[in-house]
JSON list of C-alpha atoms in Angstrom, two decimals:
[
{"chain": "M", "resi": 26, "resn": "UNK", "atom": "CA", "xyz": [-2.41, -8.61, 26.17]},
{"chain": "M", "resi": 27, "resn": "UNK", "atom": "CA", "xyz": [-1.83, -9.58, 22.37]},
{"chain": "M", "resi": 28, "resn": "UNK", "atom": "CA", "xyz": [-2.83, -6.39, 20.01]},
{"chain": "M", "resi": 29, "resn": "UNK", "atom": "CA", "xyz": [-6.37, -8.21, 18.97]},
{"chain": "M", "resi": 30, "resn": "UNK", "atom": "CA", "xyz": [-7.47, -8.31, 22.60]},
{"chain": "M", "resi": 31, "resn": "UNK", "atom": "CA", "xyz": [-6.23, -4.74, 22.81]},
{"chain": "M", "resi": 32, "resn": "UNK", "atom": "CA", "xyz": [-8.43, -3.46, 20.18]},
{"chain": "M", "resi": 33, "resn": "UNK", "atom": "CA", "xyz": [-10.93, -5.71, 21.21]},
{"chain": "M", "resi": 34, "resn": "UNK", "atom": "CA", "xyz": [-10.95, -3.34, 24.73]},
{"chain": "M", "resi": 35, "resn": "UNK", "atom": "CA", "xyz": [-10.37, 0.12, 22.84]},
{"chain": "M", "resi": 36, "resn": "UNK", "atom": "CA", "xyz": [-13.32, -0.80, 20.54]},
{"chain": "M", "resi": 37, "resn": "UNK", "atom": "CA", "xyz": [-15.78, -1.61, 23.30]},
{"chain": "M", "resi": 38, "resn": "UNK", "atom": "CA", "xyz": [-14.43, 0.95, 26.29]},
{"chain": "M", "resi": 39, "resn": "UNK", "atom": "CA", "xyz": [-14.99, 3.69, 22.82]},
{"chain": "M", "resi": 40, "resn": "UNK", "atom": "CA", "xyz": [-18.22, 2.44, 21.67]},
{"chain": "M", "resi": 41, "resn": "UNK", "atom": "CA", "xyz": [-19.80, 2.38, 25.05]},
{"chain": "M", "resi": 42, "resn": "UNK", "atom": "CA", "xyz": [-18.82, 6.17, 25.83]},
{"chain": "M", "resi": 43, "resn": "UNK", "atom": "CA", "xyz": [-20.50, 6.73, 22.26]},
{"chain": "M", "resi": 44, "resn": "UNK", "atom": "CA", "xyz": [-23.26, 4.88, 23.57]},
{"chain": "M", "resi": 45, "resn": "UNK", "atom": "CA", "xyz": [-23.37, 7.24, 26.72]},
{"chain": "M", "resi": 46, "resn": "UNK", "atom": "CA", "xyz": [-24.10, 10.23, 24.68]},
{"chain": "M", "resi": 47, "resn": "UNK", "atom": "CA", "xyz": [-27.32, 11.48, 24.45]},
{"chain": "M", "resi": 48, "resn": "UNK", "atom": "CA", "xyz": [-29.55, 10.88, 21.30]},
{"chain": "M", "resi": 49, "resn": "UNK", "atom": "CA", "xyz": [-29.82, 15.41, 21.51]},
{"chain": "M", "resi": 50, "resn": "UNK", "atom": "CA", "xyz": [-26.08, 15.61, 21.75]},
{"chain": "M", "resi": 51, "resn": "UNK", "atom": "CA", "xyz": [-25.25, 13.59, 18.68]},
{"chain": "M", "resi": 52, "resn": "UNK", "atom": "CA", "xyz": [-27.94, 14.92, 16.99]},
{"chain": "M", "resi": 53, "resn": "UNK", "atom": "CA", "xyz": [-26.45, 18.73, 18.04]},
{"chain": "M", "resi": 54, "resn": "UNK", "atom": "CA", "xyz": [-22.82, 16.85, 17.10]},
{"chain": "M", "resi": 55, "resn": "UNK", "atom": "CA", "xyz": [-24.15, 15.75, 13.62]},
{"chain": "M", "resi": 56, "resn": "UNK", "atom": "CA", "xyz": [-25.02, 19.15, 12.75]},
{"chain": "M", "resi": 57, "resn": "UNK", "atom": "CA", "xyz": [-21.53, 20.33, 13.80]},
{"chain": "M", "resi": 58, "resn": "UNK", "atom": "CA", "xyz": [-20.14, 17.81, 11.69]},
{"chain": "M", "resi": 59, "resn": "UNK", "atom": "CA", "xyz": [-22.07, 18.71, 8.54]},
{"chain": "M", "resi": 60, "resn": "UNK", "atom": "CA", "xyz": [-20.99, 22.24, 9.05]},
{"chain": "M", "resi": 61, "resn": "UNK", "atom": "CA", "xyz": [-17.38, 21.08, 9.60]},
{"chain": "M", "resi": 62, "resn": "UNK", "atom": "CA", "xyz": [-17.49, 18.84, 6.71]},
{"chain": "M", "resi": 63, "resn": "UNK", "atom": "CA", "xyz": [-19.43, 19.89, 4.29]},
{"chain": "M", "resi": 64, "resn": "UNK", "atom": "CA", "xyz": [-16.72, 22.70, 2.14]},
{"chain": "M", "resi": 65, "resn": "UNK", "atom": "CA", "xyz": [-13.44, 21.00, 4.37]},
{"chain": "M", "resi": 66, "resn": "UNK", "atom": "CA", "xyz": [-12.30, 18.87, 0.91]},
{"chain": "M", "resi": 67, "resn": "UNK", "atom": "CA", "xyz": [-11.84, 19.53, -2.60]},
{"chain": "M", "resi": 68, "resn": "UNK", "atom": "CA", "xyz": [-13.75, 17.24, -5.31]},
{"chain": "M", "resi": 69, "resn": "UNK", "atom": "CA", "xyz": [-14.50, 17.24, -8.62]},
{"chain": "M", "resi": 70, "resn": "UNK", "atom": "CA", "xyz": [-18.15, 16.99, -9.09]},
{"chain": "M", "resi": 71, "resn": "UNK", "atom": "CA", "xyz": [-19.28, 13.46, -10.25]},
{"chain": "M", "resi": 72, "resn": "UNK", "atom": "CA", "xyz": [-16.99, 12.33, -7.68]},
{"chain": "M", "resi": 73, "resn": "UNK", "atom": "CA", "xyz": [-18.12, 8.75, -5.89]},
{"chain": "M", "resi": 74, "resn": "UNK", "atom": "CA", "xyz": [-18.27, 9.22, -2.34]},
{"chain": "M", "resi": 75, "resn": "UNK", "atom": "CA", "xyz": [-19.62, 6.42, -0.22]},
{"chain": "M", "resi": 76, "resn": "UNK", "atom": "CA", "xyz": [-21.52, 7.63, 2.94]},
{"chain": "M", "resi": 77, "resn": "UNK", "atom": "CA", "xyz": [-23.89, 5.49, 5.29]},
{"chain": "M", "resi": 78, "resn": "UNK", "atom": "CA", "xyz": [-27.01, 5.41, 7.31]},
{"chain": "M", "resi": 79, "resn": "UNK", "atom": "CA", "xyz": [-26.36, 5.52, 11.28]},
{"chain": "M", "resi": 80, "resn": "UNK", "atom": "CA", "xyz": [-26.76, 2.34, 12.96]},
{"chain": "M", "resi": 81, "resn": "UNK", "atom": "CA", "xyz": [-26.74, 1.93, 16.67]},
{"chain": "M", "resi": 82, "resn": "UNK", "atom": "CA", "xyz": [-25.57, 5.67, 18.50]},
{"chain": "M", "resi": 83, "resn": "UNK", "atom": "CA", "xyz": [-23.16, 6.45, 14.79]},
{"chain": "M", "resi": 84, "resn": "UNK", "atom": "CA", "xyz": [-23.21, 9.72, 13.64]},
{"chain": "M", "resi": 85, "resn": "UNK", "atom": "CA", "xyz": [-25.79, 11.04, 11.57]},
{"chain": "M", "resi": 86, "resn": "UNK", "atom": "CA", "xyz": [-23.60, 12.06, 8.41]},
{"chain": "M", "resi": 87, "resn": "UNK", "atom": "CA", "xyz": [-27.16, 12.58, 5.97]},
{"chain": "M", "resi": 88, "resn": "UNK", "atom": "CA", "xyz": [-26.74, 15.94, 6.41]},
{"chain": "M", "resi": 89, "resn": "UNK", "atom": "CA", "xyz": [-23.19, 15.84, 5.32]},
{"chain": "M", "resi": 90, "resn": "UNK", "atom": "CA", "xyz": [-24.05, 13.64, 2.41]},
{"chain": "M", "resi": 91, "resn": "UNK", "atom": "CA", "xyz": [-26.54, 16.55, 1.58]},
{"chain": "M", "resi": 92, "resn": "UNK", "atom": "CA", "xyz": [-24.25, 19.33, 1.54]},
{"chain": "M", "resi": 93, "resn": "UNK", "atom": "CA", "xyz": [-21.64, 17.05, -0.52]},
{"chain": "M", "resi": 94, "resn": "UNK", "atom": "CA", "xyz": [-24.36, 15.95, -3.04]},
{"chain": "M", "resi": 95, "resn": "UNK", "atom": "CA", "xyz": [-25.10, 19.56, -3.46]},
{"chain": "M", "resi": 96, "resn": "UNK", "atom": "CA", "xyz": [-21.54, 19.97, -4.41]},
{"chain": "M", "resi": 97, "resn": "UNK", "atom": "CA", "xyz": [-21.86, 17.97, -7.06]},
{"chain": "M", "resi": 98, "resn": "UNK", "atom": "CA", "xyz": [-20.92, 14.04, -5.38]},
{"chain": "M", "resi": 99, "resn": "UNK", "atom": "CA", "xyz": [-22.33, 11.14, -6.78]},
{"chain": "M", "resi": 100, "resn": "UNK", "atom": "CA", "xyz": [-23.51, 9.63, -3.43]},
{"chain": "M", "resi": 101, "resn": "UNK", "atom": "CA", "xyz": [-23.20, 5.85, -2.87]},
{"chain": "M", "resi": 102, "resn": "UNK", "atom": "CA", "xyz": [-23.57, 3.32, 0.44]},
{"chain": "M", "resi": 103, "resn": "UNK", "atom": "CA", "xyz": [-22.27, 0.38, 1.58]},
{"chain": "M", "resi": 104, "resn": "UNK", "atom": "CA", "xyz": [-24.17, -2.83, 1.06]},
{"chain": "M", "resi": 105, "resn": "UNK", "atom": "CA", "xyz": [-22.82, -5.50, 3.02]},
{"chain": "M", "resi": 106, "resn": "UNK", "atom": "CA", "xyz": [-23.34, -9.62, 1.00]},
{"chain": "M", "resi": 107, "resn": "UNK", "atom": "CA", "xyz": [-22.61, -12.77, 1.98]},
{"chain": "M", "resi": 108, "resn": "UNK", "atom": "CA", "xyz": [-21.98, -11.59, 5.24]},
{"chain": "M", "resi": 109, "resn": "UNK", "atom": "CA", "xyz": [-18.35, -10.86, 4.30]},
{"chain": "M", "resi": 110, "resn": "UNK", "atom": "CA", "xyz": [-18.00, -8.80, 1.32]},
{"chain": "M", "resi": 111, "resn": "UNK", "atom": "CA", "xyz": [-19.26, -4.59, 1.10]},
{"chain": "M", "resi": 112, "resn": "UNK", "atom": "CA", "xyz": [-20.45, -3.57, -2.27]},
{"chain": "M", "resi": 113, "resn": "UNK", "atom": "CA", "xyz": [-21.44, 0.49, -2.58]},
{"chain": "M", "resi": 114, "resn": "UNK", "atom": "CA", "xyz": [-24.78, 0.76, -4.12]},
{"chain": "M", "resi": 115, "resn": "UNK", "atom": "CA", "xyz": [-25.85, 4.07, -6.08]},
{"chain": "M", "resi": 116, "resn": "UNK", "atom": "CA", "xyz": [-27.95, 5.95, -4.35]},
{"chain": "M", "resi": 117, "resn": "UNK", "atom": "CA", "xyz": [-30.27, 8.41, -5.78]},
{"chain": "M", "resi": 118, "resn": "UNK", "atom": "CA", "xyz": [-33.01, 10.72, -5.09]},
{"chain": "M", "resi": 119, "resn": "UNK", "atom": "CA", "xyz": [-36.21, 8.96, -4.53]},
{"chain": "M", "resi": 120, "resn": "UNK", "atom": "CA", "xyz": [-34.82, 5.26, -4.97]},
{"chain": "M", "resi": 121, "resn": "UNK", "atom": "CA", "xyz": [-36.32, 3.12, -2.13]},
{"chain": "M", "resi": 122, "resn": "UNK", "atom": "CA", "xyz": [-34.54, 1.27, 0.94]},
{"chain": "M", "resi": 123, "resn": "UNK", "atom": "CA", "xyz": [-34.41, -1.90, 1.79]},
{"chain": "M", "resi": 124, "resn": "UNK", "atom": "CA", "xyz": [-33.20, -3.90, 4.80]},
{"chain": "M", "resi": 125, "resn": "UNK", "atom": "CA", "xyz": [-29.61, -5.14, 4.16]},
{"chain": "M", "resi": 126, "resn": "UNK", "atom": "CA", "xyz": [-28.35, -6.91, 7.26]},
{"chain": "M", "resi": 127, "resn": "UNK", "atom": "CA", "xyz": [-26.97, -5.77, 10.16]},
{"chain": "M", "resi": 128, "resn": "UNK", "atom": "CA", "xyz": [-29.76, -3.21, 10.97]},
{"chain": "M", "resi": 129, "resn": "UNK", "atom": "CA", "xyz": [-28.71, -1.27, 8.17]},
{"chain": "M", "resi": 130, "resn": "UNK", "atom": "CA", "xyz": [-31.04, -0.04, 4.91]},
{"chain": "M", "resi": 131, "resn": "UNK", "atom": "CA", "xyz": [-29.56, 1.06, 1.43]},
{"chain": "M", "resi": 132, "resn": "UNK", "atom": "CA", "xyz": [-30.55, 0.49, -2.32]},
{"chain": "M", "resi": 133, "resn": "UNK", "atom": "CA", "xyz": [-31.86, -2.60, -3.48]},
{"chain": "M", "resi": 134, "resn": "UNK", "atom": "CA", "xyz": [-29.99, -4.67, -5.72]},
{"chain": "M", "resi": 135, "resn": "UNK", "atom": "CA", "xyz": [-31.26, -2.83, -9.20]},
{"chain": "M", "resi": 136, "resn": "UNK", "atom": "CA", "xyz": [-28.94, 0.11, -7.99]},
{"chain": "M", "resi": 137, "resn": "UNK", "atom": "CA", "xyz": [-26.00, 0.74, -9.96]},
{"chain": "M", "resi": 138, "resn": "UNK", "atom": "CA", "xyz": [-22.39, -0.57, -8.32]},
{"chain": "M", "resi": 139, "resn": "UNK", "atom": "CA", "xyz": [-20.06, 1.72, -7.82]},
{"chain": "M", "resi": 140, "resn": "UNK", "atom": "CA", "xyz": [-16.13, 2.16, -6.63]},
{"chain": "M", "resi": 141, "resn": "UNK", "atom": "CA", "xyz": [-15.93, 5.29, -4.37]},
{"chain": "M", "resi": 142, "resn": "UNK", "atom": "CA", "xyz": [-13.65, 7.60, -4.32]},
{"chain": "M", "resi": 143, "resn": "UNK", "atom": "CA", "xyz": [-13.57, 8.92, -1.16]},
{"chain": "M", "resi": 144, "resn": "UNK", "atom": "CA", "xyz": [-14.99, 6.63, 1.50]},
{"chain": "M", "resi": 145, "resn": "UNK", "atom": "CA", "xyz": [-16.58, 8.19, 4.82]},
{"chain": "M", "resi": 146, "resn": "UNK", "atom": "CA", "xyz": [-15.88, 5.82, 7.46]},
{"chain": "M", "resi": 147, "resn": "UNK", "atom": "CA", "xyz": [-17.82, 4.88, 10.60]},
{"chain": "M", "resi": 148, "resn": "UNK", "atom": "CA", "xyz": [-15.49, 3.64, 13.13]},
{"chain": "M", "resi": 149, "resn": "UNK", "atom": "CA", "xyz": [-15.36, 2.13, 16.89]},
{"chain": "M", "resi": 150, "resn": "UNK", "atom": "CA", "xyz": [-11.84, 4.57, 17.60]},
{"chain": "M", "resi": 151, "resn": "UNK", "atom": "CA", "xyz": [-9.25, 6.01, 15.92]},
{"chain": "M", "resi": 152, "resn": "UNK", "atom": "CA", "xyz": [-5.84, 8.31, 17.36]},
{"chain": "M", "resi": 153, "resn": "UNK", "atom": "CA", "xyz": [-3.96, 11.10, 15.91]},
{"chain": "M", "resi": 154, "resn": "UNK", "atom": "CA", "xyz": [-2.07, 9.46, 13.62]},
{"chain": "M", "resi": 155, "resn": "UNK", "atom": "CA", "xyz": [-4.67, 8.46, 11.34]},
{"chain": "M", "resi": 156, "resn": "UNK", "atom": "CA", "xyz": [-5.19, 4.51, 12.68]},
{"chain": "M", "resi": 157, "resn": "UNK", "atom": "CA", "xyz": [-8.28, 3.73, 13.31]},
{"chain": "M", "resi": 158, "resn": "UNK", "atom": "CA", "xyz": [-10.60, 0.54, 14.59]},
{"chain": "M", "resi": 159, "resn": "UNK", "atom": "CA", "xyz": [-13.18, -0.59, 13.22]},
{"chain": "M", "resi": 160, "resn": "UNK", "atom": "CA", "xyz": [-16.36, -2.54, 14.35]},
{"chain": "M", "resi": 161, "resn": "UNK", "atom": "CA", "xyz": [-14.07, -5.95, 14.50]},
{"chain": "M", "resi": 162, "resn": "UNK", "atom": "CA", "xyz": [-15.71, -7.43, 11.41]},
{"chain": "M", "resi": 163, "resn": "UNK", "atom": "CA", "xyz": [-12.62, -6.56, 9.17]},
{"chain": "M", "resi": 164, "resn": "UNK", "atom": "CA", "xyz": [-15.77, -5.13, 5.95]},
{"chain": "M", "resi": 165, "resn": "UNK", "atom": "CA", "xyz": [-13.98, -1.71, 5.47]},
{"chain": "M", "resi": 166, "resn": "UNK", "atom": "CA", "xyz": [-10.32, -3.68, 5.45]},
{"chain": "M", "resi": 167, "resn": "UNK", "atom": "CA", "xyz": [-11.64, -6.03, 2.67]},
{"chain": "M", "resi": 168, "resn": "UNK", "atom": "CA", "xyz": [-13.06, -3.20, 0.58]},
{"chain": "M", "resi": 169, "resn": "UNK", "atom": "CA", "xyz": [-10.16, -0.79, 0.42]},
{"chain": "M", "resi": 170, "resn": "UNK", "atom": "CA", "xyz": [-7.76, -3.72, -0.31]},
{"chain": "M", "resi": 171, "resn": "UNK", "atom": "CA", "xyz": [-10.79, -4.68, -3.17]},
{"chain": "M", "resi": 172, "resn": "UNK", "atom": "CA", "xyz": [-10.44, -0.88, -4.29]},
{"chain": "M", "resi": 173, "resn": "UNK", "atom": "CA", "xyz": [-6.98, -0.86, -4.33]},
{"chain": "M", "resi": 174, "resn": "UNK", "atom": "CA", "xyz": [-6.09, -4.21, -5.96]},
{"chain": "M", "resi": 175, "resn": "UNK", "atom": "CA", "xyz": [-8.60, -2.35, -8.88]},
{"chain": "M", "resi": 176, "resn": "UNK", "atom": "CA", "xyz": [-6.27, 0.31, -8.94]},
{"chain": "M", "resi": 177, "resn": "UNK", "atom": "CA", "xyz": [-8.10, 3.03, -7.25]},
{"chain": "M", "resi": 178, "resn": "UNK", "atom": "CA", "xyz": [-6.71, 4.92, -4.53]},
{"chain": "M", "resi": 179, "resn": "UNK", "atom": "CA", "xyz": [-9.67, 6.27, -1.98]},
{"chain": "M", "resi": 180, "resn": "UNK", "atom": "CA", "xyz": [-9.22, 8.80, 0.15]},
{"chain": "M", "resi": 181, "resn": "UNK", "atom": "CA", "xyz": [-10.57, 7.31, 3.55]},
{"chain": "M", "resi": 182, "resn": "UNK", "atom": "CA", "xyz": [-12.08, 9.90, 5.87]},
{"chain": "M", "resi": 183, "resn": "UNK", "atom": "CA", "xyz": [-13.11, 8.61, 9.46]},
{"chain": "M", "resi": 184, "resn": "UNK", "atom": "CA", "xyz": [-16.09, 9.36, 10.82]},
{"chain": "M", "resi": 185, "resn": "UNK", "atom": "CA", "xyz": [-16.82, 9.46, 15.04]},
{"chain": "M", "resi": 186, "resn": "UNK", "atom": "CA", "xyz": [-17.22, 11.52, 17.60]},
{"chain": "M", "resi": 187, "resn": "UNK", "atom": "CA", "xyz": [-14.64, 13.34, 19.75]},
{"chain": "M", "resi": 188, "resn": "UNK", "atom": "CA", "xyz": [-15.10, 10.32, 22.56]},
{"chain": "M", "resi": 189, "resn": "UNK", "atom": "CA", "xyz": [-13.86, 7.88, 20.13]},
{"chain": "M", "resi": 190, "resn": "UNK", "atom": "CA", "xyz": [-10.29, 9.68, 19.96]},
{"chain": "M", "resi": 191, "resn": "UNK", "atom": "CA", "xyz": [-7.51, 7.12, 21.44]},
{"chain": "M", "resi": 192, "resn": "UNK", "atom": "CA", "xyz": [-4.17, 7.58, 22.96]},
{"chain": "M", "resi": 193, "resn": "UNK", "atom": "CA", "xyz": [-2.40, 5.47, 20.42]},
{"chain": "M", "resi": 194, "resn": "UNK", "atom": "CA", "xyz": [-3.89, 2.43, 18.37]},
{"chain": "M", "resi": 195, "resn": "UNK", "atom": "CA", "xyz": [-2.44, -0.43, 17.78]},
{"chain": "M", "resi": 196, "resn": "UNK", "atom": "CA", "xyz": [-1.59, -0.58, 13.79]},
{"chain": "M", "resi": 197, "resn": "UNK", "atom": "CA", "xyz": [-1.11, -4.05, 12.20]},
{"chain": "M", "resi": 198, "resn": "UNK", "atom": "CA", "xyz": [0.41, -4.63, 8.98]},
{"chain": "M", "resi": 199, "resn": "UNK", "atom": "CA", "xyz": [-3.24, -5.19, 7.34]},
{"chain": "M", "resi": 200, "resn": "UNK", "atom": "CA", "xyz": [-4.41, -1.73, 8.55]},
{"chain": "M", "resi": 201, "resn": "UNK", "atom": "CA", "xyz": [-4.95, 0.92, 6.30]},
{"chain": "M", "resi": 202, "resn": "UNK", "atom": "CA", "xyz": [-4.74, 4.89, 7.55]},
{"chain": "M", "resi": 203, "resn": "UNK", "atom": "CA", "xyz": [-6.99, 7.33, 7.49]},
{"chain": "M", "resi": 204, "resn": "UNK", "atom": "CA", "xyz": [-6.33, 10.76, 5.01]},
{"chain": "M", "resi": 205, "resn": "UNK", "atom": "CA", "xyz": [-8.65, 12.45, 8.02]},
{"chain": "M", "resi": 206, "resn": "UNK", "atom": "CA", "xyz": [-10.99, 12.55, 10.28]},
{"chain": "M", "resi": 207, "resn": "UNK", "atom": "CA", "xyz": [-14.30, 14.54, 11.04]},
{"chain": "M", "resi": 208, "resn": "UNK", "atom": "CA", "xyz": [-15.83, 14.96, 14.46]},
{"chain": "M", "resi": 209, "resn": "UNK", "atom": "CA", "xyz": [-17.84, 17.48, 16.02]},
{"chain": "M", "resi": 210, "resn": "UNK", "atom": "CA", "xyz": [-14.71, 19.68, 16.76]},
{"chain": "M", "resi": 211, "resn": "UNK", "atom": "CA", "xyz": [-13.62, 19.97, 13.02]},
{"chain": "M", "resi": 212, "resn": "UNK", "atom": "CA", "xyz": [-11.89, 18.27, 10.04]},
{"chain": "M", "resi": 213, "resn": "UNK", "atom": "CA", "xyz": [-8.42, 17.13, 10.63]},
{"chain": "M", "resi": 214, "resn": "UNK", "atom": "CA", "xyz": [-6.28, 15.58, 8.17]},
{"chain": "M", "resi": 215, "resn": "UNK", "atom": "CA", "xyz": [-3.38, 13.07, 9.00]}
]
C-alpha cells in the first residue's frame, strides 16, 4: 500500500470512530477541551489566532475561541475560495455569517484578511510525534506554506479528539508538524 492509500485508510478508519461518538460526548469533550486549552499557551494579546466553526462530528472549539479572545486574541477563521485556496477572515463580535462552501459559515468578504499566528487545526488523525492528516484536500498544507513563504512562522496546534490519535503517520516531505495538540485529555506539545 503506497503512503497516499495509507492515509487515505487512517483518515477514514479515524473519522468514522469520530463519527461514532455521541453528539453529548463531544459536546462534554468540547468543554474539556476549552478548559484544557484555554490558559495551556502563552500570547501576546492582539495575537491572530485562526479558529473554526465545527463541521460534520469536529470539535466544538467556540468555547475555546472564547476563553482565548478573552485573553486578549484577535480571533480569525478560515475562508476557503476558489475551491483551493484558505484565506482567514476577521472575525468580530456581532459581524454576520455567511455560507462559505463546504458546509462551513464565516465572515463575509467585507471582513478584514488576516495572517494568523497561531493556527488551531481540525484534523482527520494525527500520532505522537506531531504528524498529522488532514481531511485529504491538502487547504491547511497550502496555507502554512502561503504563511511561511510571507515570512511568518505559525505555531500549528491540532485539534481532535482522543480517537483520532494514530500509531504512527505516515510523514511526506510536504507535511508540516504540529507544535501540539489539544484533545479532551489535555494539551500536549510535540
Amino acid at each position: 500500500m503506497n503512503i497516499k492509500d495509507l492515509k487515505a485508510q487512517m483518515r477514514n478508519e479515524r473519522l468514522a470512530a469520530r463519527d461514532r461518538l455521541p453528539a453529548e460526548t463531544r459536546t462534554e469533550f468540547s468543554l474539556r477541551m476549552a478548559d484544557h486549552g484555554g490558559g495551556a499557551f502563552e500570547f501576546e494579546p492582539g495575537t491572530i489566532i485562526s479558529g473554526f466553526l465545527p463541521i460534520r462530528s469536529e470539535a466544538d472549539i467556540r468555547p475555546l475561541m472564547a476563553r482565548l479572545k478573552a485573553r486578549g486574541a484577535r480571533l480569525c477563521l478560515p475562508i476557503v475560495q476558489d475551491k483551493m485556496t484558505i484565506v482567514f477572515r476577521e472575525l468580530v463580535t456581532g459581524v454576520e455569517l455567511v455560507d462559505t462552501g463546504f458546509g462551513t459559515r464565516g465572515p463575509g468578504p467585507d471582513a478584514a484578511v488576516l495572517d494568523p499566528e497561531i493556527l488551531l487545526v481540525p484534523l482527520s488523525a494525527f500520532d505522537a510525534h506531531g504528524d498529522r492528516i488532514g481531511y485529504g484536500a491538502g487547504h491547511y498544507d497550502r496555507a502554512i506554506a502561503r504563511l511561511l513563504q510571507k515570512g511568518r512562522d505559525p505555531r500549528l496546534i491540532g485539534i481532535a479528539f482522543d480517537c483520532q490519535e494514530v500509531a504512527e503517520v505516515p510523514a511526506e516531505p510536504h507535511d508540516v508538524r504540529l507544535q501540539a495538540i489539544l484533545t479532551e485529555s489535555g494539551f500536549r506539545t510535540f
